Tab-separated table of C-alpha atoms in Angstrom:
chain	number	residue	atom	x	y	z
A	18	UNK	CA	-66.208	29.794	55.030
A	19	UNK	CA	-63.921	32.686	55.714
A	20	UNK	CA	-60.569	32.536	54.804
A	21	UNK	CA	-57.007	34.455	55.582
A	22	UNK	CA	-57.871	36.783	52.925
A	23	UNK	CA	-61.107	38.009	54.634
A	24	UNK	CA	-59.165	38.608	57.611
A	25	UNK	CA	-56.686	40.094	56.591
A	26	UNK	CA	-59.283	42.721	55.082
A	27	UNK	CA	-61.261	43.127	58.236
A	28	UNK	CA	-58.231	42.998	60.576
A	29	UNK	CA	-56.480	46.016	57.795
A	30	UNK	CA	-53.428	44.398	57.179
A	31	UNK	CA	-51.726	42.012	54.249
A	32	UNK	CA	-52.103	37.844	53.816
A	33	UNK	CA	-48.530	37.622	55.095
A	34	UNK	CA	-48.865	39.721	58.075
A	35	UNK	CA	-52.256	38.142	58.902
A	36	UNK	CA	-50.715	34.730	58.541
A	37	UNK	CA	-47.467	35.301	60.884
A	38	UNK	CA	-49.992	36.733	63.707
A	39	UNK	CA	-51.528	33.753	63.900
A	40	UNK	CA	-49.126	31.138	63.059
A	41	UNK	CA	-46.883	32.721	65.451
A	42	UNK	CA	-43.873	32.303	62.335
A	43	UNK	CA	-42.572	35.695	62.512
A	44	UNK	CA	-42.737	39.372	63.957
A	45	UNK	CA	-45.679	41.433	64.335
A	46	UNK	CA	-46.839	43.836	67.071
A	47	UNK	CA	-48.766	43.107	69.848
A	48	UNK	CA	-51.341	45.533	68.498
A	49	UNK	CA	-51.164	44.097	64.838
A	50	UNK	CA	-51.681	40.099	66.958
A	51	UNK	CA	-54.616	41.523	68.888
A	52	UNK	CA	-56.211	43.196	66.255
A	53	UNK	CA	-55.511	39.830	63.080
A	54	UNK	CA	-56.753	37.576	66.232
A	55	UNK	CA	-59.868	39.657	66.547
A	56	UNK	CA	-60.870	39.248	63.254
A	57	UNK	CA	-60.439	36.032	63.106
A	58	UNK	CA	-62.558	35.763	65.997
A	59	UNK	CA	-65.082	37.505	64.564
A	60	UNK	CA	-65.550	35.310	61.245
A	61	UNK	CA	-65.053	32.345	63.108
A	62	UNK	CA	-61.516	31.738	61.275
A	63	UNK	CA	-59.345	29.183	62.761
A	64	UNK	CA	-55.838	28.197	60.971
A	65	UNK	CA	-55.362	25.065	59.523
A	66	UNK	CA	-53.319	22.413	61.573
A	67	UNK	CA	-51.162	21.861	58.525
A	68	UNK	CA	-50.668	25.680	57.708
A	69	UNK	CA	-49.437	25.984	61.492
A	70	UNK	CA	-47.402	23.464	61.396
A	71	UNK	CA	-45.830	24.632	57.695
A	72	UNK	CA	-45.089	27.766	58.846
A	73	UNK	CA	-43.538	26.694	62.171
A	74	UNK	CA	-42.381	23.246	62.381
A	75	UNK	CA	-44.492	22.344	64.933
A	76	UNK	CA	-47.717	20.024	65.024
A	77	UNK	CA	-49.341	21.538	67.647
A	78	UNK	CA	-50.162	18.270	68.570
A	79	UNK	CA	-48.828	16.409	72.165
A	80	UNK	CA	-48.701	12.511	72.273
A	81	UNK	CA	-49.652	10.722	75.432
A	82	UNK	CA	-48.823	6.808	76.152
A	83	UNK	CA	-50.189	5.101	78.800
A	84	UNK	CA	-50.594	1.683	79.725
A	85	UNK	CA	-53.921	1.541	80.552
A	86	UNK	CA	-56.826	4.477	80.120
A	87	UNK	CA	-59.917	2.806	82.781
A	88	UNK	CA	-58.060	2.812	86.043
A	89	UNK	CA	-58.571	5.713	88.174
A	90	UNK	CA	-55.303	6.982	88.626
A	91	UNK	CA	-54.428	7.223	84.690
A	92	UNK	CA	-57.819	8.682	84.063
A	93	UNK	CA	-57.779	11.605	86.441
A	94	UNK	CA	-54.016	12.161	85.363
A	95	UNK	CA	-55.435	12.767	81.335
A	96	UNK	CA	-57.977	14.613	82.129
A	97	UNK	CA	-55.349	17.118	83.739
A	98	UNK	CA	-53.416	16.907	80.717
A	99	UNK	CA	-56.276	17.128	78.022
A	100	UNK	CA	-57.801	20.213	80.662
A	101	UNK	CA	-54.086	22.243	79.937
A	102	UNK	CA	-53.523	21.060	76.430
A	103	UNK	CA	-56.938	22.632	75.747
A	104	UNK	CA	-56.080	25.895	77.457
A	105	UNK	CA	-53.147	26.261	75.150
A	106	UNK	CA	-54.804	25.103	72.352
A	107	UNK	CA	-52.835	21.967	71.594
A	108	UNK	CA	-54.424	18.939	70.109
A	109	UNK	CA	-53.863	15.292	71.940
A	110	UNK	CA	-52.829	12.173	70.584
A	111	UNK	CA	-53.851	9.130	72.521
A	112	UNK	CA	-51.668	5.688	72.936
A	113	UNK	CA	-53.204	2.408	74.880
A	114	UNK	CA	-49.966	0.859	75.883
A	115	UNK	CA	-51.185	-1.844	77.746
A	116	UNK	CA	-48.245	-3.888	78.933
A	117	UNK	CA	-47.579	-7.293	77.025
A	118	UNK	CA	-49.572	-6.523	73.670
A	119	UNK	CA	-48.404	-6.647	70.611
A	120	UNK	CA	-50.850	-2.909	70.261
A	121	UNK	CA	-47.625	-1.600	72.559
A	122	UNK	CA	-45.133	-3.551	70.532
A	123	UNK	CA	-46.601	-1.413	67.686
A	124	UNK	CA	-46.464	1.960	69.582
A	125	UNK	CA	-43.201	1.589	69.999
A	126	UNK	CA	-41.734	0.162	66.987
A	127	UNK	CA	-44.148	2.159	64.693
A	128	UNK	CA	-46.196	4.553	65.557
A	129	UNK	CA	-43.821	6.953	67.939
A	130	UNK	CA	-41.121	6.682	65.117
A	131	UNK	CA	-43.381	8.575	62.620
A	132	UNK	CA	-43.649	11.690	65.254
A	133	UNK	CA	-46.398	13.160	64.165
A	134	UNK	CA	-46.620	15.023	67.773
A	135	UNK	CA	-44.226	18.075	69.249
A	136	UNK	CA	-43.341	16.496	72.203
A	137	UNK	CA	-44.527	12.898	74.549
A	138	UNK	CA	-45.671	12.582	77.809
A	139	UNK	CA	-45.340	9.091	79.370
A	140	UNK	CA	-47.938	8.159	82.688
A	141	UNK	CA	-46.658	4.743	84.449
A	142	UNK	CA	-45.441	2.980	81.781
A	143	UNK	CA	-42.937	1.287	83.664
A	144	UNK	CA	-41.088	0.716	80.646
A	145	UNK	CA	-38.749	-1.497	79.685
A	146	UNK	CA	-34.878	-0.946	78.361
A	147	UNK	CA	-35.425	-1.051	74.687
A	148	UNK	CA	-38.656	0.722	75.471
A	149	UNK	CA	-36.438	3.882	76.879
A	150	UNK	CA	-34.496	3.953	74.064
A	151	UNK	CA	-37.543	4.260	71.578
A	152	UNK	CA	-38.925	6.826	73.257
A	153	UNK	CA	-35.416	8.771	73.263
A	154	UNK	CA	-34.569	8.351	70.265
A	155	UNK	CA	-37.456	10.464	68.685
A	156	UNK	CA	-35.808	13.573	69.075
A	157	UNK	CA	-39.101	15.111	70.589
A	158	UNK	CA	-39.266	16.393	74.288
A	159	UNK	CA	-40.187	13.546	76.611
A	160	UNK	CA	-41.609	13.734	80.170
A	161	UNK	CA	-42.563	11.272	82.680
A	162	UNK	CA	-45.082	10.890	84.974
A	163	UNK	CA	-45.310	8.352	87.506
A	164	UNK	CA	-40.928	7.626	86.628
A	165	UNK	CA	-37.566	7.223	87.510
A	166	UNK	CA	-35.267	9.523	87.541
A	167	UNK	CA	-33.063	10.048	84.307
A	168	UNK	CA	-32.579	11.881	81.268
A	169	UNK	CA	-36.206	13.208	80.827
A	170	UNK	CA	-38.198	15.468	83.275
A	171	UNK	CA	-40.512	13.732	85.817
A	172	UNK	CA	-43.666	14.701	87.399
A	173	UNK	CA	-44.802	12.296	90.674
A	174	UNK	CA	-45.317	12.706	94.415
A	175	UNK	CA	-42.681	11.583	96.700
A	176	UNK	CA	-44.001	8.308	97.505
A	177	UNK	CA	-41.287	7.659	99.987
A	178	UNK	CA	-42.370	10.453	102.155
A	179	UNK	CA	-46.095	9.511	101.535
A	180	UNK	CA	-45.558	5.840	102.980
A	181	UNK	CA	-43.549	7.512	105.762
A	182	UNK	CA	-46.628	9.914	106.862
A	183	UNK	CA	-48.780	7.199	106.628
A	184	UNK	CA	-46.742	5.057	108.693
A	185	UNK	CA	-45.727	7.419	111.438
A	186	UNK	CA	-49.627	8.453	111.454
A	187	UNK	CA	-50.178	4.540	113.218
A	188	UNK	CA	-47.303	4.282	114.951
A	189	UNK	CA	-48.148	8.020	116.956
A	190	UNK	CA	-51.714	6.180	117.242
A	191	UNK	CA	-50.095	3.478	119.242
A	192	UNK	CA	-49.651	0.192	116.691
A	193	UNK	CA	-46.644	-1.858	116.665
A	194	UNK	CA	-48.251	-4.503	114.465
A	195	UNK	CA	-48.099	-2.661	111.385
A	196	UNK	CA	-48.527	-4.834	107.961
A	197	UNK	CA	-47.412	-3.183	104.479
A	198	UNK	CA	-50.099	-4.576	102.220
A	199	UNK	CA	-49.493	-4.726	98.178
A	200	UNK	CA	-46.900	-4.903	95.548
A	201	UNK	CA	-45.040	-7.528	94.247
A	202	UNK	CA	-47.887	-9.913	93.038
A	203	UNK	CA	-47.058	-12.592	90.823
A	204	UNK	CA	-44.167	-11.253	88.561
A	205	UNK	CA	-45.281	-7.649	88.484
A	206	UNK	CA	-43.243	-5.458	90.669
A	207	UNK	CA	-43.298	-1.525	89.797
A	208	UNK	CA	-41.214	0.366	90.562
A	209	UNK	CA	-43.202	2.976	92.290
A	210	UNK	CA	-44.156	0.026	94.930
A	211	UNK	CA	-40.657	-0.769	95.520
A	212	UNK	CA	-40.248	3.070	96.473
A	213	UNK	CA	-43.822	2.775	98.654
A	214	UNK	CA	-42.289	-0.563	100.784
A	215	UNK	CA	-39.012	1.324	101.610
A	216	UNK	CA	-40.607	3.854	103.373
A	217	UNK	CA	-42.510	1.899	105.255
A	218	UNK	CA	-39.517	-0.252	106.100
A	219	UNK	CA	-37.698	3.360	106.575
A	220	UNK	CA	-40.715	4.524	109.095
A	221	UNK	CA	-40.848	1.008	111.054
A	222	UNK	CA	-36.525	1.241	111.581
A	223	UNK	CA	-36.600	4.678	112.256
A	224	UNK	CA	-39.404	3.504	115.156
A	225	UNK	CA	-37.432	0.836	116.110
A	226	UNK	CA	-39.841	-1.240	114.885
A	227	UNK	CA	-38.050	-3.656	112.564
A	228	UNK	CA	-38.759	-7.167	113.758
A	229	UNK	CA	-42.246	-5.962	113.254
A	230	UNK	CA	-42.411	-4.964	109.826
A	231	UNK	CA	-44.446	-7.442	107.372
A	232	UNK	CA	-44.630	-6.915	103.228
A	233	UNK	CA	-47.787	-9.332	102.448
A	234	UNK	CA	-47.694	-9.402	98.448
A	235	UNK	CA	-50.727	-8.559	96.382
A	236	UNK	CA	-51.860	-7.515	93.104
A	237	UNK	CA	-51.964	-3.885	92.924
A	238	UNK	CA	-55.663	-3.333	92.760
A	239	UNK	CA	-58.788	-3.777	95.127
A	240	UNK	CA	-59.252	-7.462	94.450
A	241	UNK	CA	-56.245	-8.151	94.877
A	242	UNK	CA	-55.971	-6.062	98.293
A	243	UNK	CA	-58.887	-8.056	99.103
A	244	UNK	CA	-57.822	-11.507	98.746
A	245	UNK	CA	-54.372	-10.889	100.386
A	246	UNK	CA	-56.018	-9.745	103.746
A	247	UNK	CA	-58.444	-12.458	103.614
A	248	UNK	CA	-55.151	-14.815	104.306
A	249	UNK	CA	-53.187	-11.752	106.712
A	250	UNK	CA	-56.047	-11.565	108.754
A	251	UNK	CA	-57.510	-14.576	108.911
A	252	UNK	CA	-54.506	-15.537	110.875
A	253	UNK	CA	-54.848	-15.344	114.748
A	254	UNK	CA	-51.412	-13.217	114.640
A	255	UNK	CA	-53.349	-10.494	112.555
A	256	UNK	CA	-52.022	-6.968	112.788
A	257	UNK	CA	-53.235	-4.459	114.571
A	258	UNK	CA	-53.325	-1.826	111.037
A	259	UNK	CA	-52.187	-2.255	107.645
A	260	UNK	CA	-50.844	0.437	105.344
A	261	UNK	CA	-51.887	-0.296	101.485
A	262	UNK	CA	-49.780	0.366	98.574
A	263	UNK	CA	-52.832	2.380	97.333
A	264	UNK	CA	-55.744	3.153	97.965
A	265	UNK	CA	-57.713	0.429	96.249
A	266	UNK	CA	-55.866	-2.504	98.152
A	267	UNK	CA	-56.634	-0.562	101.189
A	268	UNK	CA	-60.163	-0.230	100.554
A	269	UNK	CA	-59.790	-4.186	99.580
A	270	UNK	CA	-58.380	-5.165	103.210
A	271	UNK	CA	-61.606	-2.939	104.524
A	272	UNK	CA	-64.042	-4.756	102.552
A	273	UNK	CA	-62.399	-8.427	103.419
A	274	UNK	CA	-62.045	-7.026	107.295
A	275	UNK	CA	-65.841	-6.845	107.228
A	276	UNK	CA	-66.527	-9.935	105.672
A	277	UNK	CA	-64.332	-11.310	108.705
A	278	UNK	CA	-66.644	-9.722	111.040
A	279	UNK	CA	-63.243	-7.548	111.846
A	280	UNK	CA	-64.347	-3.802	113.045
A	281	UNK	CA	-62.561	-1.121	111.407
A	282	UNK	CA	-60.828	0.559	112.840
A	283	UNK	CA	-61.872	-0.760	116.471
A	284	UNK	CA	-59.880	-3.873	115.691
A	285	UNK	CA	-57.617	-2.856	112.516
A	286	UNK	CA	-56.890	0.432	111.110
A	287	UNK	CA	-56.220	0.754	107.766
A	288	UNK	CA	-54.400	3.795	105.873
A	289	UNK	CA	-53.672	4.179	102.235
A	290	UNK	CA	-52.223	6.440	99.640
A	291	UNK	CA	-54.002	8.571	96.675
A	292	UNK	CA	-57.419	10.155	97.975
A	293	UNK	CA	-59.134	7.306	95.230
A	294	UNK	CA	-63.021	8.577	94.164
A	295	UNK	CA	-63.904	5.767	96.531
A	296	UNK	CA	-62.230	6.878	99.623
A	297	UNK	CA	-64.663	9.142	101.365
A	298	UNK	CA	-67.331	6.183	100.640
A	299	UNK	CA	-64.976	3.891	102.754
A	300	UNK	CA	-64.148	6.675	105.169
A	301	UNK	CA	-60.546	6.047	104.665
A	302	UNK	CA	-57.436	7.920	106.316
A	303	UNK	CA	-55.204	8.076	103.201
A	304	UNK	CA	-52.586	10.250	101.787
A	305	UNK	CA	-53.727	12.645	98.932
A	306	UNK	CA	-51.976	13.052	95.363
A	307	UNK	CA	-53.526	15.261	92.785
A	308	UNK	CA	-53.274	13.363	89.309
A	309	UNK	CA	-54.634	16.325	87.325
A	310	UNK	CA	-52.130	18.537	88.784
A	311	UNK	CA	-49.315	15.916	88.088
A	312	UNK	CA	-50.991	15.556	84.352
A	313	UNK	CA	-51.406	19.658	84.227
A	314	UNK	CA	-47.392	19.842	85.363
A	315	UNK	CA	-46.183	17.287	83.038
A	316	UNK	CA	-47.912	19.734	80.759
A	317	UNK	CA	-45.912	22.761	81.923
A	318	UNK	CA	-43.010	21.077	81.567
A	319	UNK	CA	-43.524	20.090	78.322
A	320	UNK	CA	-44.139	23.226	77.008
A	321	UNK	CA	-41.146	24.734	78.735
A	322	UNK	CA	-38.728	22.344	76.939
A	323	UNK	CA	-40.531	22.787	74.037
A	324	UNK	CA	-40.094	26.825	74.441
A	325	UNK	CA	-36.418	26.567	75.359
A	326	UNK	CA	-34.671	23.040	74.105
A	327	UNK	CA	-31.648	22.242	75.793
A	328	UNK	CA	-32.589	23.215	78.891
A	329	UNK	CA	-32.091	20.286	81.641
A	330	UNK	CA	-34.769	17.482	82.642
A	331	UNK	CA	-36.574	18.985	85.673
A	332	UNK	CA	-37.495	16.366	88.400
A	333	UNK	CA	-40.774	17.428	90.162
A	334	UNK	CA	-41.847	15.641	93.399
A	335	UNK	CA	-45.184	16.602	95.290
A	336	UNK	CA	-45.659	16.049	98.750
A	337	UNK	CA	-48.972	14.362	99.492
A	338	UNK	CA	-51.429	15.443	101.988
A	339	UNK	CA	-52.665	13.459	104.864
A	340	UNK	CA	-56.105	13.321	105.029
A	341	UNK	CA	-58.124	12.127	108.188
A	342	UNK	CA	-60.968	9.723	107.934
A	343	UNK	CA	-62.863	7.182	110.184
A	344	UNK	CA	-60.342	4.113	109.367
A	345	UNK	CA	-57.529	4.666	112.035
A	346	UNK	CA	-58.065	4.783	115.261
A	347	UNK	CA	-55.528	3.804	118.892
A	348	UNK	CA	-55.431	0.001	119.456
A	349	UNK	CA	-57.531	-2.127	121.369
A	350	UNK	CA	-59.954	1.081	122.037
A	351	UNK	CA	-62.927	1.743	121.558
A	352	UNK	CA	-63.903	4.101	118.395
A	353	UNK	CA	-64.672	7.524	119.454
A	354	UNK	CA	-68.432	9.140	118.856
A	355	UNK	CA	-66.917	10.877	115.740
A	356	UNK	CA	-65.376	7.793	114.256
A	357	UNK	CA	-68.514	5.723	114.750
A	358	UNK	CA	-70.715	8.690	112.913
A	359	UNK	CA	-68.510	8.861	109.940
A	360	UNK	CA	-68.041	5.220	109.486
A	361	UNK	CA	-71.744	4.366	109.956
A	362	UNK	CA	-72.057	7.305	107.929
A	363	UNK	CA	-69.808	5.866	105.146
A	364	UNK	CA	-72.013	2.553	105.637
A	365	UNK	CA	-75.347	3.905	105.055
A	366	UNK	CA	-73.882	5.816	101.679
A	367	UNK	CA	-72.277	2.610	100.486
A	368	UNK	CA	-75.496	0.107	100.903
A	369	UNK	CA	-77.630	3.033	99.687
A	370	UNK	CA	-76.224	3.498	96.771
């Protein structure tokens, strides 16, 4: 195994000087960096995390919590983070915070006190007061993404203009009987669905449509969309679309519409928010966010505070994309040729596979 000596031989220059280029502790040339890095390169030398960190203060190491790692969202949003971690050549440091554990009791009362990481990012931790404090009190950069507003930098789309777009998209089709559909099941209400039914509510007033608006709770997730449009449309008063808190309840009131023997979206059109994996499959109209790029920016800003502490928290929110599927259509019309392609389209792909 090669060590600093050998490259400091090949690369022409002292242990010291060899060292600092690729700690990054102290001065050297550009020239003198290119040249130490290129030896090291060539021996297949790579400094020790613990020299690095010796000779700088830092870890080189970036702690993530989440509260849970199978769910698409949080998934796509780490793989953004791991994908720019990488490219700087930071290491990652993984916490499953699922909500109500004594594993997340742990996190926080343990394991983020010992700060063996430069700086945190948060994903939808929805966390709670003492929670805050915990992660504030580390002294280590903090960012959030998927957050309130506050003392830390956040990274999220603006899910009040999302639920907006995707409201005003039925209402230009036509609908009046426009259902919100998710949040608030049971005891769990996140925030970020609190922020998803006000625009909705926003987009009905704004179309004078408020004696029309409808929140039907659900669990946040497809069974859950699913068995709370079982009950919304089983009812002869049925809407004529439903917007879903995301897209897995949406795709839920889809499946339970054709259980129903309910045509989408001849006789309900159905809109959601995310672009989920399995939104093409369902040929649903939805609003697009990009979790790698919100994981990749939570990255940037991480860095950045990391570069230049004190600066202040930075409060990033992405607008999300409309995107145009088979799922909406006018009401009480029939489907265009297009719209009956693409969903019989979406049909065949789903019973195929």
């Amino acid at each position: 195994m090669s060590g600093i000596a050998d490259v400091a031989r090949l690369a022409g220059v002292s242990k010291s000087t060899a060292s600092r280029a690729l700690t990054g502790s102290g001065y050297v040339s550009d020239a003198t960096r290119d040249r130490v890095v290129g030896a090291a390169r060539a021996l297949g030398y790579v400094a020790s995390t613990s020299a690095v960190s010796l000779a700088t203060g830092r870890t080189r190491n970036i702690g993530v919590i989440m509260p849970y790692v199978n769910r698409w969202f949080f998934a796509e949003v780490l793989e953004g983070i791991q994908a720019s971690l990488l490219a700087r050549g930071l290491d990652l440091t993984l916490y499953d915070a699922k909500p109500g554990t004594e594993g997340r009791r742990r996190i926080f009362q343990d394991f983020l006190a010992r700060k063996r990481f430069d700086g945190l990012i948060a994903v939808g931790l929805e966390p709670a007061h003492d929670e805050v404090q915990r992660m504030l009190e580390i002294d280590r950069p903090v960012v959030i993404v998927v957050g309130e507003r506050g003392s830390t930098s956040t990274v999220a789309i603006d899910d009040d203009h999302a639920v907006r777009r995707a409201t005003e998209h039925l209402i230009s089709l036509g609908h009046r009987e426009i259902a919100f559909l998710g949040g608030g099941g049971g005891t769990n209400w996140a925030e970020v669905d609190r922020r998803r039914l006000s625009g909705y509510r926003l987009a009905m007033s704004q179309a004078g449509l408020d004696d029309h608006a409808v929140h039907v709770r659900s669990d946040v997730s497809l069974p859950g969309g699913y068995a709370a449009a079982v009950d919304l449309l089983g009812d002869t008063r049925r809407p004529t679309a439903i917007v879903g808190v995301c897209d897995e309840v949406a795709i839920g009131a889809i499946i339970a519409s054709r259980r129903l023997g309910i045509r989408v979206p001849t006789d309900l059109s159905v809109v959601g928010i995310d672009d989920h994996e399995y939104a093409e499959m369902f040929a649903l109209t939805t609003l697009e966010q990009v979790p790698r790029e919100q994981g990749a920016a939570a990255v940037d800003l991480l860095v950045e505070q990391l570069d230049h502490p004190g600066r202040p928290p930075v409060d990033i929110r992405l607008k999300a994309r409309l995107v145009m599927r088979a799922s909406t259509a006018p009401p009480d019309t029939h489907e265009s040729t297009v719209a009956v392609d693409m969903r019989d389209h979406a049909r065949r792909r789903f019973w195929d596979e």
